[in-house]
């Protein structure tokens, strides 16, 4: 059990704990903090999966942009809005537990058999190859996502104009 | 090398499954719209982790998983932006963001 | 020493020594910058700065530190405790991580990560969260408004920062900072990319919340911005992080545009510190030269002027590289 494995276990625990906090906590601010913790944990897991570029992109895009966006919305809505009451009935809780157990069973039985634990191959994909892939094979998703981002910008501008007056 | 804890793909797939489960539970369980959005981000993160883990262990000769995860990140960012715009407008009009109370389109 | 090295592994030992060195440097840097700020401010305003405490006022920062440490740590009653206590600690994470990858000289580098610049950029977007937690956790209207303004300024100026560093990455085909410094052996990059240097400098000054862009923490508005409710040691931590941030952005500018640690006669680290501290002096000079920019003018400068210029620069660089 060397240092690498210990830090890996800590990263996994941080990820799982953050996800639990994002779902189960009382106020929206703590849910958002749980989301940020989960994203950091996933960035750590990407480093263990030997893709450091993706790990830094995860922090840059998710923690640096998306979480800040959600945090901005929480801060603008927050002070006027206190803790809501979530739906808690015993039936729903039992159903959730049942679904969790069934999915765990399917995971252990089917997924772990389909991908048996063979010799771990070596993985050397550099940023240059990802770039070539995005422009050679995956050029259609690349162009579609730029179209999606333009549409999203236009949509956001229209929403801002709606909120200002009867335009 | 294969006996190190982090060279085993099952634990990454399990973490991705747990994130997916938490995300779906959050979308059903959470009452505020922003809580649902946070859970949606969890689902997308879980999907991305799944793709990268399978890319690294099952087909390591190309980088399709990583490139697709980058595209998923872009989609998640665009979707969060638009969703938050809509949430702000709803808050301006109705003065609350509880999804149970938004009943105008209901018969 | 040999046994420790063989037991834990030389890499770990080198990293721990590097981290301890970085922490010592951070503290010394803060002391030097506090003194330099007051002296520069004094001389710019045609007066001498502090001169009572020690020769040329050199022991003044230690007196300031002792005063801040001796203050009573007041915690207001209704603060949101986890957020309020975590905010001063999280503001240090981007700063320390940036120190890990910057090459101080040809061999003084804690770790040469091959996505080095991405690490710095990714973690610098994390300082936004510390401001947010300080503003929200203080349970104070003025702190919240100051935090929102500060976040809007921070995210607006992150984009020109990123875009102005991209042409350099395109020119050297690598993210690693050591490779970028080595590639400036012939001619510094500021000659090839003067516009990118200007855009980076303006965006960096805005990122560190220095005048002329310091509306979020201005002394005559909004009480004191997002760190209104912090006193004593915690306030000292915020200030420490701000001064270290000034040094980090100057160090990155030196590494990317001004040749890093390269120079004719003196050893590498002396050149590096010389160049970094001259840029720090320029940043301090700007504080007492320009008036404060109004908030809408601040955002306009970023979105309407800096981002289109950075995009044009990127396009022209890409075009010229491929011809």
Coordinates of C-alpha atoms in Angstrom, one line a residue:
Chain A
X1 CA 0.0 0.0 0.0
X2 CA 2.2 2.8 -1.2
X3 CA 1.6 6.5 -1.3
X4 CA 0.0 6.5 -4.7
X5 CA -2.7 4.1 -3.6
X6 CA -3.4 6.0 -0.4
X7 CA -3.9 9.2 -2.3
X8 CA -6.1 7.3 -4.8
X9 CA -8.3 6.1 -2.1
X10 CA -8.6 9.6 -0.6
X11 CA -9.6 10.9 -4.1
X12 CA -12.3 8.3 -4.5
X13 CA -13.7 9.0 -1.0
X14 CA -13.7 12.8 -1.8
X15 CA -15.6 12.2 -5.0
X16 CA -18.2 10.0 -3.5
X17 CA -18.6 12.2 -0.4
X18 CA -19.0 15.3 -2.6
X19 CA -21.7 13.6 -4.7
X20 CA -23.5 12.6 -1.5
X21 CA -23.3 16.1 -0.2
X22 CA -24.6 17.6 -3.4
X23 CA -27.7 15.5 -3.2
X24 CA -28.4 15.3 0.5
X25 CA -27.5 18.6 2.0
X26 CA -30.1 21.2 3.1
X27 CA -29.3 24.5 1.4
X28 CA -28.3 25.1 -2.2
X29 CA -24.9 26.6 -1.3
X30 CA -23.7 23.4 0.3
X31 CA -25.0 21.4 -2.7
X32 CA -22.9 23.6 -4.9
X33 CA -19.9 23.1 -2.7
X34 CA -20.4 19.4 -2.9
X35 CA -20.5 19.6 -6.6
X36 CA -17.2 21.5 -6.7
X37 CA -15.6 18.9 -4.4
X38 CA -16.8 16.1 -6.7
X39 CA -15.4 17.8 -9.7
X40 CA -12.0 18.1 -8.0
X41 CA -12.1 14.5 -7.1
X42 CA -12.9 13.5 -10.7
X43 CA -10.0 15.7 -11.9
X44 CA -7.8 13.6 -9.6
X45 CA -9.2 10.4 -11.0
X46 CA -8.4 11.6 -14.5
X47 CA -4.8 12.1 -13.5
X48 CA -4.8 8.4 -12.3
X49 CA -6.2 7.5 -15.7
X50 CA -3.2 9.0 -17.4
X51 CA -4.9 11.9 -19.1
X52 CA -3.5 15.1 -17.4
X53 CA -4.7 17.4 -20.2
X54 CA -8.3 16.3 -19.5
X55 CA -7.8 16.7 -15.8
X56 CA -6.8 20.3 -16.1
X57 CA -9.5 21.0 -18.6
X58 CA -12.0 19.5 -16.1
X59 CA -10.9 22.0 -13.5
X60 CA -10.7 24.9 -16.0
X61 CA -14.2 24.3 -17.5
X62 CA -16.2 22.8 -14.8
X63 CA -14.8 24.4 -11.6
X64 CA -13.7 27.6 -13.3
X65 CA -16.7 28.3 -15.4
X66 CA -19.8 26.1 -14.8
X67 CA -19.6 26.1 -11.1
X68 CA -19.0 29.9 -11.0
X69 CA -22.1 30.3 -13.1
X70 CA -24.1 28.2 -10.7
X71 CA -22.6 30.1 -7.8
X72 CA -23.5 33.4 -9.4
X73 CA -27.1 32.3 -9.7
X74 CA -27.2 31.0 -6.2
X75 CA -25.9 34.3 -4.9
X76 CA -28.4 36.4 -6.8
X77 CA -31.3 34.2 -5.7
X78 CA -30.0 33.1 -2.4
X79 CA -30.4 35.9 0.1
X80 CA -34.1 36.1 -0.6
X81 CA -34.7 32.4 -0.3
X82 CA -34.2 30.1 2.7
X83 CA -34.2 26.3 3.1
X84 CA -36.9 24.5 1.2
X85 CA -38.4 21.3 2.3
X86 CA -37.6 18.3 0.0
X87 CA -39.9 15.4 -0.6
X88 CA -39.2 12.8 2.0
X89 CA -41.6 9.8 2.2
X90 CA -40.7 6.3 3.3
X91 CA -41.9 4.8 0.1
X92 CA -39.6 6.9 -2.1
X93 CA -36.7 6.1 0.2
X94 CA -37.4 2.4 0.0
X95 CA -37.7 2.6 -3.8
X96 CA -34.4 4.4 -4.1
X97 CA -32.7 1.7 -2.0
X98 CA -34.2 -1.0 -4.1
X99 CA -33.0 0.6 -7.3
X100 CA -29.5 1.0 -5.8
X101 CA -29.3 -2.6 -4.9
X102 CA -30.6 -3.8 -8.2
X103 CA -28.1 -1.7 -10.1
X104 CA -25.3 -2.8 -7.8
X105 CA -26.2 -6.4 -8.5
X106 CA -26.2 -5.8 -12.2
X107 CA -22.9 -4.1 -12.1
X108 CA -21.2 -6.9 -10.2
X109 CA -22.7 -9.6 -12.2
X110 CA -22.7 -8.3 -15.7
X111 CA -20.3 -5.4 -16.1
X112 CA -17.5 -6.9 -14.1
X113 CA -17.7 -10.1 -16.2
X114 CA -17.7 -8.3 -19.5
X115 CA -14.5 -6.4 -18.9
X116 CA -12.3 -9.0 -17.2
X117 CA -9.1 -7.9 -15.4
X118 CA -6.4 -8.5 -17.9
X119 CA -2.9 -7.1 -18.1
X120 CA -3.2 -3.3 -18.0
X121 CA -2.1 -1.9 -21.3
X122 CA 0.0 1.2 -21.5
X123 CA -1.8 4.4 -22.5
X124 CA 0.0 7.2 -24.2
X125 CA -2.3 9.7 -25.8
X126 CA -0.8 13.2 -25.9
X127 CA -2.6 16.5 -26.5
X128 CA -1.3 16.5 -30.0
X129 CA -3.2 13.3 -30.8
X130 CA -6.4 14.6 -29.2
X131 CA -6.2 17.6 -31.4
X132 CA -5.6 15.6 -34.5
X133 CA -8.5 13.4 -33.6
X134 CA -10.8 16.4 -33.1
X135 CA -9.9 17.7 -36.5
X136 CA -9.7 14.4 -38.5
X137 CA -12.2 11.9 -37.3
X138 CA -14.4 13.8 -34.9
X139 CA -14.7 17.0 -37.0
X140 CA -18.5 16.7 -37.2
X141 CA -19.1 16.7 -33.4
X142 CA -16.5 19.5 -33.2
X143 CA -18.4 21.7 -35.6
X144 CA -21.7 20.8 -34.1
X145 CA -20.6 21.9 -30.7
X146 CA -19.4 25.2 -32.0
X147 CA -22.8 25.6 -33.5
X148 CA -24.4 24.7 -30.1
X149 CA -22.3 27.2 -28.3
X150 CA -23.3 30.0 -30.8
X151 CA -26.9 29.1 -30.3
X152 CA -26.4 29.1 -26.5
X153 CA -24.9 32.5 -26.6
X154 CA -27.8 33.8 -28.7
X155 CA -30.3 32.2 -26.4
X156 CA -28.6 33.8 -23.3
X157 CA -28.7 37.2 -24.9
X158 CA -32.4 36.8 -25.8
X159 CA -33.2 35.7 -22.2
X160 CA -31.4 38.7 -20.9
X161 CA -33.4 40.9 -23.2
X162 CA -36.6 39.3 -22.1
X163 CA -35.8 40.0 -18.5
X164 CA -35.3 43.6 -19.2
X165 CA -38.6 44.6 -20.8
X166 CA -41.2 43.5 -23.3
X167 CA -38.9 43.1 -26.2
Chain B
X1 CA 1.8 -3.3 -12.3
X2 CA -1.7 -4.7 -12.6
X3 CA -2.1 -5.3 -8.9
X4 CA -2.0 -1.6 -8.0
X5 CA -5.3 -0.4 -6.8
X6 CA -5.7 2.3 -9.4
X7 CA -4.9 0.1 -12.4
X8 CA -8.2 -1.8 -12.1
X9 CA -11.0 -0.4 -14.2
X10 CA -13.8 -1.7 -12.0
X11 CA -13.4 0.9 -9.4
X12 CA -13.6 3.8 -11.9
X13 CA -16.8 2.2 -13.4
X14 CA -18.2 1.9 -9.9
X15 CA -17.5 5.5 -9.1
X16 CA -19.2 6.6 -12.4
X17 CA -22.2 4.4 -11.5
X18 CA -22.4 6.0 -8.1
X19 CA -22.3 9.5 -9.6
X20 CA -25.0 8.6 -12.1
X21 CA -27.1 7.2 -9.3
X22 CA -26.6 10.3 -7.1
X23 CA -27.5 12.5 -10.1
X24 CA -30.7 10.8 -10.9
X25 CA -31.7 10.6 -7.2
X26 CA -31.0 14.3 -7.0
X27 CA -33.1 15.2 -10.0
X28 CA -36.0 13.3 -8.4
X29 CA -35.4 14.3 -4.8
X30 CA -34.4 17.9 -5.0
X31 CA -37.2 20.5 -5.0
X32 CA -35.5 23.7 -6.1
X33 CA -34.5 24.1 -9.8
X34 CA -30.9 24.9 -9.0
X35 CA -30.6 21.6 -7.0
X36 CA -31.8 19.7 -10.1
X37 CA -29.3 21.5 -12.2
X38 CA -26.5 20.5 -9.8
X39 CA -27.6 16.9 -10.0
X40 CA -27.6 17.0 -13.8
X41 CA -24.0 18.2 -13.8
X42 CA -23.2 15.1 -11.6
X43 CA -24.8 12.8 -14.3
X44 CA -22.7 14.4 -17.0
X45 CA -19.5 14.1 -15.0
X46 CA -20.2 10.4 -14.3
X47 CA -20.7 9.8 -18.0
X48 CA -17.4 11.4 -18.8
X49 CA -15.6 9.4 -16.2
X50 CA -17.1 6.2 -17.6
X51 CA -15.9 7.0 -21.2
X52 CA -12.4 7.9 -20.2
X53 CA -12.0 4.8 -17.9
X54 CA -13.1 2.5 -20.7
X55 CA -10.9 4.3 -23.2
X56 CA -7.9 3.8 -21.0
X57 CA -8.4 0.2 -20.2
X58 CA -10.2 -1.5 -23.0
X59 CA -9.1 0.4 -26.1
X60 CA -6.0 2.4 -25.4
X61 CA -4.8 2.8 -28.9
X62 CA -6.8 5.9 -29.7
X63 CA -8.2 8.8 -27.7
X64 CA -11.9 8.8 -28.6
X65 CA -13.0 8.7 -25.0
X66 CA -11.0 11.8 -24.1
X67 CA -12.2 13.8 -27.1
X68 CA -15.8 12.9 -26.5
X69 CA -15.5 13.9 -22.8
X70 CA -14.2 17.3 -24.0
X71 CA -17.3 17.6 -26.2
X72 CA -19.5 16.6 -23.2
X73 CA -17.9 19.3 -21.1
X74 CA -18.8 21.8 -23.8
X75 CA -22.4 20.6 -23.9
X76 CA -22.7 20.7 -20.1
X77 CA -21.4 24.3 -20.0
X78 CA -23.9 25.5 -22.7
X79 CA -26.8 23.7 -21.1
X80 CA -26.0 25.1 -17.6
X81 CA -25.9 28.6 -19.1
X82 CA -29.3 28.4 -20.7
X83 CA -30.8 26.6 -17.8
X84 CA -29.6 29.3 -15.4
X85 CA -31.0 32.0 -17.6
X86 CA -34.4 30.4 -17.6
X87 CA -34.2 30.0 -13.8
X88 CA -33.4 33.7 -13.3
X89 CA -36.4 34.6 -15.4
X90 CA -38.7 32.3 -13.4
X91 CA -37.4 33.8 -10.2
X92 CA -38.1 37.3 -11.5
X93 CA -41.7 36.4 -12.4
X94 CA -42.8 34.0 -9.6
X95 CA -40.4 35.1 -6.8
X96 CA -39.5 31.5 -5.9
X97 CA -37.8 28.6 -7.6
X98 CA -39.7 25.6 -6.2
X99 CA -40.5 23.2 -9.0
X100 CA -43.6 21.9 -7.2
X101 CA -45.3 25.3 -7.3
X102 CA -44.8 26.1 -11.0
X103 CA -48.2 24.9 -12.3
X104 CA -49.3 27.3 -15.0
X105 CA -49.1 24.7 -17.8
X106 CA -50.9 22.0 -15.8
X107 CA -54.4 21.2 -16.5
Chain C
X1 CA 20.3 11.7 4.0
X2 CA 21.1 8.8 1.7
X3 CA 18.9 6.4 3.6
X4 CA 16.0 8.8 3.7
X5 CA 16.4 9.2 0.0
X6 CA 16.5 5.5 -0.7
X7 CA 13.5 4.8 1.6
X8 CA 11.0 7.3 0.3
X9 CA 12.4 8.0 -3.1
X10 CA 14.3 11.0 -4.3
X11 CA 11.4 12.5 -6.1
X12 CA 9.4 12.8 -3.0
X13 CA 12.3 14.4 -1.0
X14 CA 12.9 16.9 -3.8
X15 CA 9.3 17.8 -3.8
X16 CA 9.0 18.3 -0.1
X17 CA 12.2 20.4 0.0
X18 CA 10.8 22.4 -2.9
X19 CA 7.5 23.0 -1.1
X20 CA 9.2 24.1 2.1
X21 CA 11.4 26.5 0.0
X22 CA 8.3 27.9 -1.7
X23 CA 6.6 28.6 1.6
X24 CA 9.6 30.4 3.0
X25 CA 9.8 32.4 -0.2
X26 CA 6.1 33.3 0.0
X27 CA 6.6 34.8 3.5
X28 CA 9.8 36.7 2.5
X29 CA 8.1 38.0 -0.6
X30 CA 5.2 39.3 1.4
X31 CA 7.5 41.1 3.8
X32 CA 9.5 42.7 1.0
X33 CA 6.4 43.7 -1.0
X34 CA 4.7 45.4 2.0
X35 CA 7.8 47.5 2.6
X36 CA 8.3 48.2 -1.1
X37 CA 4.7 49.2 -1.5
X38 CA 4.8 51.8 1.2
X39 CA 8.2 53.2 0.1
X40 CA 7.2 53.4 -3.6
X41 CA 3.9 55.0 -2.6
X42 CA 5.7 57.5 -0.5
X43 CA 8.2 58.5 -3.1
X44 CA 5.6 58.7 -5.8
X45 CA 3.7 61.1 -3.7
X46 CA 6.8 63.2 -3.0
X47 CA 7.3 62.1 0.6
X48 CA 9.5 59.5 2.1
X49 CA 7.8 56.4 3.3
X50 CA 8.4 54.8 6.7
X51 CA 11.8 55.6 8.1
X52 CA 11.6 55.3 11.8
X53 CA 11.6 51.5 12.3
X54 CA 15.1 50.3 11.4
X55 CA 17.3 51.7 8.7
X56 CA 15.2 52.9 5.7
X57 CA 12.2 51.5 7.5
X58 CA 13.2 47.9 6.7
X59 CA 11.8 46.4 9.9
X60 CA 8.4 48.1 9.2
X61 CA 6.8 44.9 7.8
X62 CA 7.7 42.9 10.8
X63 CA 6.1 45.6 13.0
X64 CA 3.0 45.5 10.8
X65 CA 2.8 41.7 11.0
X66 CA 3.2 41.8 14.8
X67 CA 0.4 44.3 15.0
X68 CA -1.9 42.2 12.9
X69 CA -1.2 39.1 14.8
X70 CA -1.9 40.8 18.1
X71 CA -5.4 41.9 17.1
X72 CA -8.4 40.3 18.6
X73 CA -9.9 37.8 16.2
X74 CA -13.6 38.8 16.1
X75 CA -16.0 36.4 14.5
X76 CA -19.5 37.9 13.9
X77 CA -22.3 35.9 15.3
X78 CA -24.4 34.8 12.4
X79 CA -21.8 33.9 9.9
X80 CA -22.0 30.6 7.9
X81 CA -19.2 28.9 9.8
X82 CA -17.7 26.4 7.3
X83 CA -17.7 28.9 4.4
X84 CA -16.3 31.8 6.6
X85 CA -13.5 29.7 8.0
X86 CA -12.5 28.0 4.7
X87 CA -12.3 31.1 2.6
X88 CA -8.9 32.5 3.8
X89 CA -7.4 29.0 3.4
X90 CA -8.6 28.3 -0.1
X91 CA -7.3 31.6 -1.4
X92 CA -3.8 30.1 -1.0
X93 CA -4.3 27.0 -3.1
X94 CA -3.9 28.7 -6.6
X95 CA -0.9 30.6 -5.4
X96 CA 1.0 27.7 -4.0
X97 CA 0.2 25.5 -7.0
X98 CA 1.4 28.1 -9.4
X99 CA 4.7 28.3 -7.5
X100 CA 5.3 24.6 -8.1
X101 CA 5.6 24.9 -11.9
X102 CA 7.4 28.2 -12.4
X103 CA 11.1 27.7 -13.2
X104 CA 13.1 30.0 -11.0
X105 CA 16.3 29.0 -12.8
X106 CA 17.5 26.2 -15.0
X107 CA 17.5 23.7 -12.2
X108 CA 15.3 25.2 -9.5
X109 CA 12.0 23.9 -10.4
X110 CA 9.8 21.9 -8.0
X111 CA 8.2 19.8 -10.7
X112 CA 8.2 20.1 -14.4
X113 CA 4.6 19.1 -15.3
X114 CA 4.1 18.7 -19.0
X115 CA 0.8 20.6 -18.9
X116 CA 2.4 23.3 -16.8
X117 CA 0.6 26.4 -18.0
X118 CA -2.8 24.7 -17.9
X119 CA -2.2 24.0 -14.2
X120 CA -1.6 27.7 -13.5
X121 CA -4.7 28.8 -15.5
X122 CA -6.9 26.1 -14.1
X123 CA -6.1 26.9 -10.5
X124 CA -6.2 30.6 -10.9
X125 CA -9.9 30.3 -11.7
X126 CA -10.2 28.7 -8.3
X127 CA -9.6 32.0 -6.5
X128 CA -13.1 33.1 -7.5
X129 CA -14.5 30.5 -5.1
X130 CA -12.6 31.9 -2.2
X131 CA -14.1 35.3 -2.8
X132 CA -17.5 33.8 -3.1
X133 CA -17.2 31.9 0.1
X134 CA -15.9 35.0 1.9
X135 CA -18.8 37.2 0.5
X136 CA -21.6 34.7 1.2
X137 CA -20.3 33.4 4.5
X138 CA -20.0 36.9 6.0
X139 CA -23.8 37.3 6.1
X140 CA -23.4 40.9 5.2
X141 CA -25.1 42.8 2.3
X142 CA -22.0 44.9 1.5
X143 CA -19.7 41.9 1.5
X144 CA -22.1 40.1 -0.9
X145 CA -22.3 42.9 -3.3
X146 CA -18.5 43.4 -3.2
X147 CA -18.1 39.7 -3.8
X148 CA -20.4 39.7 -6.8
X149 CA -18.6 42.7 -8.3
X150 CA -15.2 41.0 -7.7
X151 CA -16.3 37.8 -9.3
X152 CA -17.7 39.6 -12.4
X153 CA -14.4 41.3 -12.8
X154 CA -12.4 38.2 -12.3
X155 CA -14.3 36.0 -14.8
X156 CA -14.4 38.8 -17.3
X157 CA -10.6 39.2 -17.3
X158 CA -9.8 35.5 -17.2
X159 CA -10.6 35.2 -20.9
X160 CA -8.1 37.8 -22.3
X161 CA -5.5 36.2 -19.9
X162 CA -6.0 32.8 -21.5
X163 CA -6.2 34.1 -25.1
X164 CA -3.1 36.2 -24.8
X165 CA -1.0 33.2 -23.7
X166 CA -2.3 31.0 -26.5
X167 CA -0.1 32.4 -29.3
X168 CA 3.0 31.6 -27.2
X169 CA 1.8 28.0 -26.8
X170 CA 1.2 27.9 -30.5
X171 CA 4.7 29.1 -31.3
X172 CA 6.4 26.6 -29.0
X173 CA 4.1 23.6 -29.4
X174 CA 4.3 22.8 -25.7
X175 CA 2.5 23.5 -22.5
X176 CA 5.5 23.0 -20.3
X177 CA 7.0 26.2 -18.8
X178 CA 10.6 25.0 -19.0
X179 CA 10.3 24.4 -22.8
X180 CA 8.8 27.8 -23.2
X181 CA 11.8 29.4 -21.4
X182 CA 14.3 27.4 -23.4
X183 CA 12.6 28.4 -26.6
X184 CA 13.5 32.0 -25.9
X185 CA 17.2 31.4 -26.3
X186 CA 17.5 33.6 -29.3
X187 CA 15.0 36.4 -29.0
X188 CA 12.5 37.1 -26.2
X189 CA 8.9 36.5 -27.1
X190 CA 7.9 40.1 -26.3
X191 CA 9.5 41.0 -29.6
X192 CA 7.3 38.6 -31.5
X193 CA 4.1 39.3 -29.5
X194 CA 4.0 42.8 -28.1
X195 CA 0.2 43.0 -28.3
X196 CA -0.1 39.8 -26.4
X197 CA 2.2 41.1 -23.7
X198 CA 0.1 44.2 -23.3
X199 CA -3.1 42.3 -23.1
X200 CA -1.7 39.9 -20.7
X201 CA -0.4 42.6 -18.4
X202 CA -3.6 44.5 -18.3
X203 CA -5.6 41.4 -17.7
X204 CA -3.2 40.3 -15.0
X205 CA -3.4 43.6 -13.2
X206 CA -7.2 43.3 -13.3
X207 CA -7.1 39.7 -12.1
X208 CA -5.2 40.7 -9.0
X209 CA -7.6 43.4 -8.2
X210 CA -5.0 46.2 -8.2
X211 CA -5.7 49.8 -9.0
X212 CA -6.8 51.0 -11.5
X213 CA -9.1 48.0 -11.3
X214 CA -9.6 47.7 -7.6
X215 CA -13.3 48.7 -7.3
X216 CA -14.1 45.6 -5.3
X217 CA -11.9 46.5 -2.4
X218 CA -11.7 50.3 -2.8
X219 CA -11.4 52.1 0.5
X220 CA -14.1 54.7 -0.2
X221 CA -16.8 52.3 -1.4
X222 CA -18.7 49.4 0.0
X223 CA -16.8 49.5 3.3
X224 CA -14.1 47.1 2.3
X225 CA -15.6 44.7 -0.1
X226 CA -15.7 41.0 0.4
X227 CA -13.3 41.0 3.4
X228 CA -15.2 43.4 5.5
X229 CA -15.9 40.9 8.3
X230 CA -12.4 39.5 8.5
X231 CA -10.0 40.9 11.2
X232 CA -6.6 40.2 12.5
X233 CA -4.9 37.0 11.3
X234 CA -7.5 36.2 8.6
X235 CA -7.3 39.6 7.1
X236 CA -3.5 39.2 7.0
X237 CA -4.0 35.9 5.1
X238 CA -6.1 37.7 2.4
X239 CA -3.4 40.4 2.0
X240 CA -0.6 37.9 1.9
X241 CA -2.4 36.1 -0.9
X242 CA -2.9 39.3 -2.8
X243 CA 0.8 40.3 -2.6
X244 CA 1.9 36.8 -3.6
X245 CA -0.5 36.9 -6.5
X246 CA 1.2 40.1 -7.8
X247 CA 4.5 38.3 -7.7
X248 CA 3.0 35.2 -9.5
X249 CA 1.6 37.2 -12.4
X250 CA 4.8 39.1 -12.9
X251 CA 6.7 35.8 -12.8
X252 CA 4.4 34.3 -15.4
X253 CA 4.9 37.4 -17.6
X254 CA 8.6 37.1 -17.3
X255 CA 8.5 33.4 -18.1
X256 CA 6.4 33.8 -21.1
X257 CA 7.5 37.0 -22.6
X258 CA 10.7 38.2 -21.1
X259 CA 13.0 35.2 -21.3
X260 CA 12.6 33.6 -17.9
X261 CA 15.9 33.0 -16.2
X262 CA 18.2 33.6 -19.2
X263 CA 20.7 36.4 -19.2
X264 CA 24.4 37.0 -19.8
X265 CA 26.6 37.1 -16.8
X266 CA 24.7 36.6 -13.5
X267 CA 23.3 33.2 -12.5
X268 CA 19.8 32.4 -13.7
X269 CA 17.9 33.0 -10.5
X270 CA 19.3 36.5 -10.1
X271 CA 18.0 37.5 -13.5
X272 CA 14.6 35.9 -12.8
X273 CA 14.2 37.8 -9.6
X274 CA 15.4 41.0 -11.2
X275 CA 13.0 40.9 -14.0
X276 CA 10.0 39.8 -11.8
X277 CA 10.5 42.5 -9.3
X278 CA 10.9 45.2 -12.0
X279 CA 7.4 44.1 -13.3
X280 CA 6.1 44.2 -9.7
X281 CA 7.5 47.8 -9.4
X282 CA 5.6 48.7 -12.6
X283 CA 2.4 47.3 -11.2
X284 CA 2.9 49.4 -8.0
X285 CA 3.7 52.4 -10.1
X286 CA 0.4 52.0 -11.9
X287 CA -1.4 52.2 -8.6
X288 CA -0.4 55.8 -8.0
X289 CA -0.6 57.0 -11.5
X290 CA -4.1 56.1 -12.8
X291 CA -7.5 56.9 -11.3
X292 CA -9.8 54.1 -10.5
X293 CA -11.9 52.7 -13.4
X294 CA -15.7 52.7 -13.0
X295 CA -17.3 49.3 -12.9
X296 CA -19.1 49.4 -16.2
X297 CA -16.0 50.9 -17.9
X298 CA -14.1 48.0 -16.3
X299 CA -16.3 45.3 -17.9
X300 CA -16.4 47.2 -21.2
X301 CA -12.6 47.3 -21.4
X302 CA -12.6 43.5 -21.1
X303 CA -15.4 42.4 -23.3
X304 CA -15.3 45.1 -26.0
X305 CA -11.6 45.9 -26.3
X306 CA -9.3 43.2 -24.9
X307 CA -11.1 40.1 -26.2
X308 CA -11.5 41.1 -29.8
X309 CA -7.9 42.3 -29.8
X310 CA -6.7 39.0 -28.3
X311 CA -8.7 37.0 -30.9
X312 CA -7.2 39.0 -33.8
X313 CA -3.8 38.5 -32.4
X314 CA -4.4 34.7 -32.2
X315 CA -5.7 34.6 -35.8
X316 CA -2.8 36.6 -37.1
X317 CA -0.3 34.4 -35.2
X318 CA -1.9 31.2 -36.4
X319 CA -1.9 32.5 -40.0
X320 CA 1.7 33.6 -39.9
X321 CA 2.9 30.4 -38.4
X322 CA 1.4 28.3 -41.2
X323 CA 2.7 30.4 -44.1

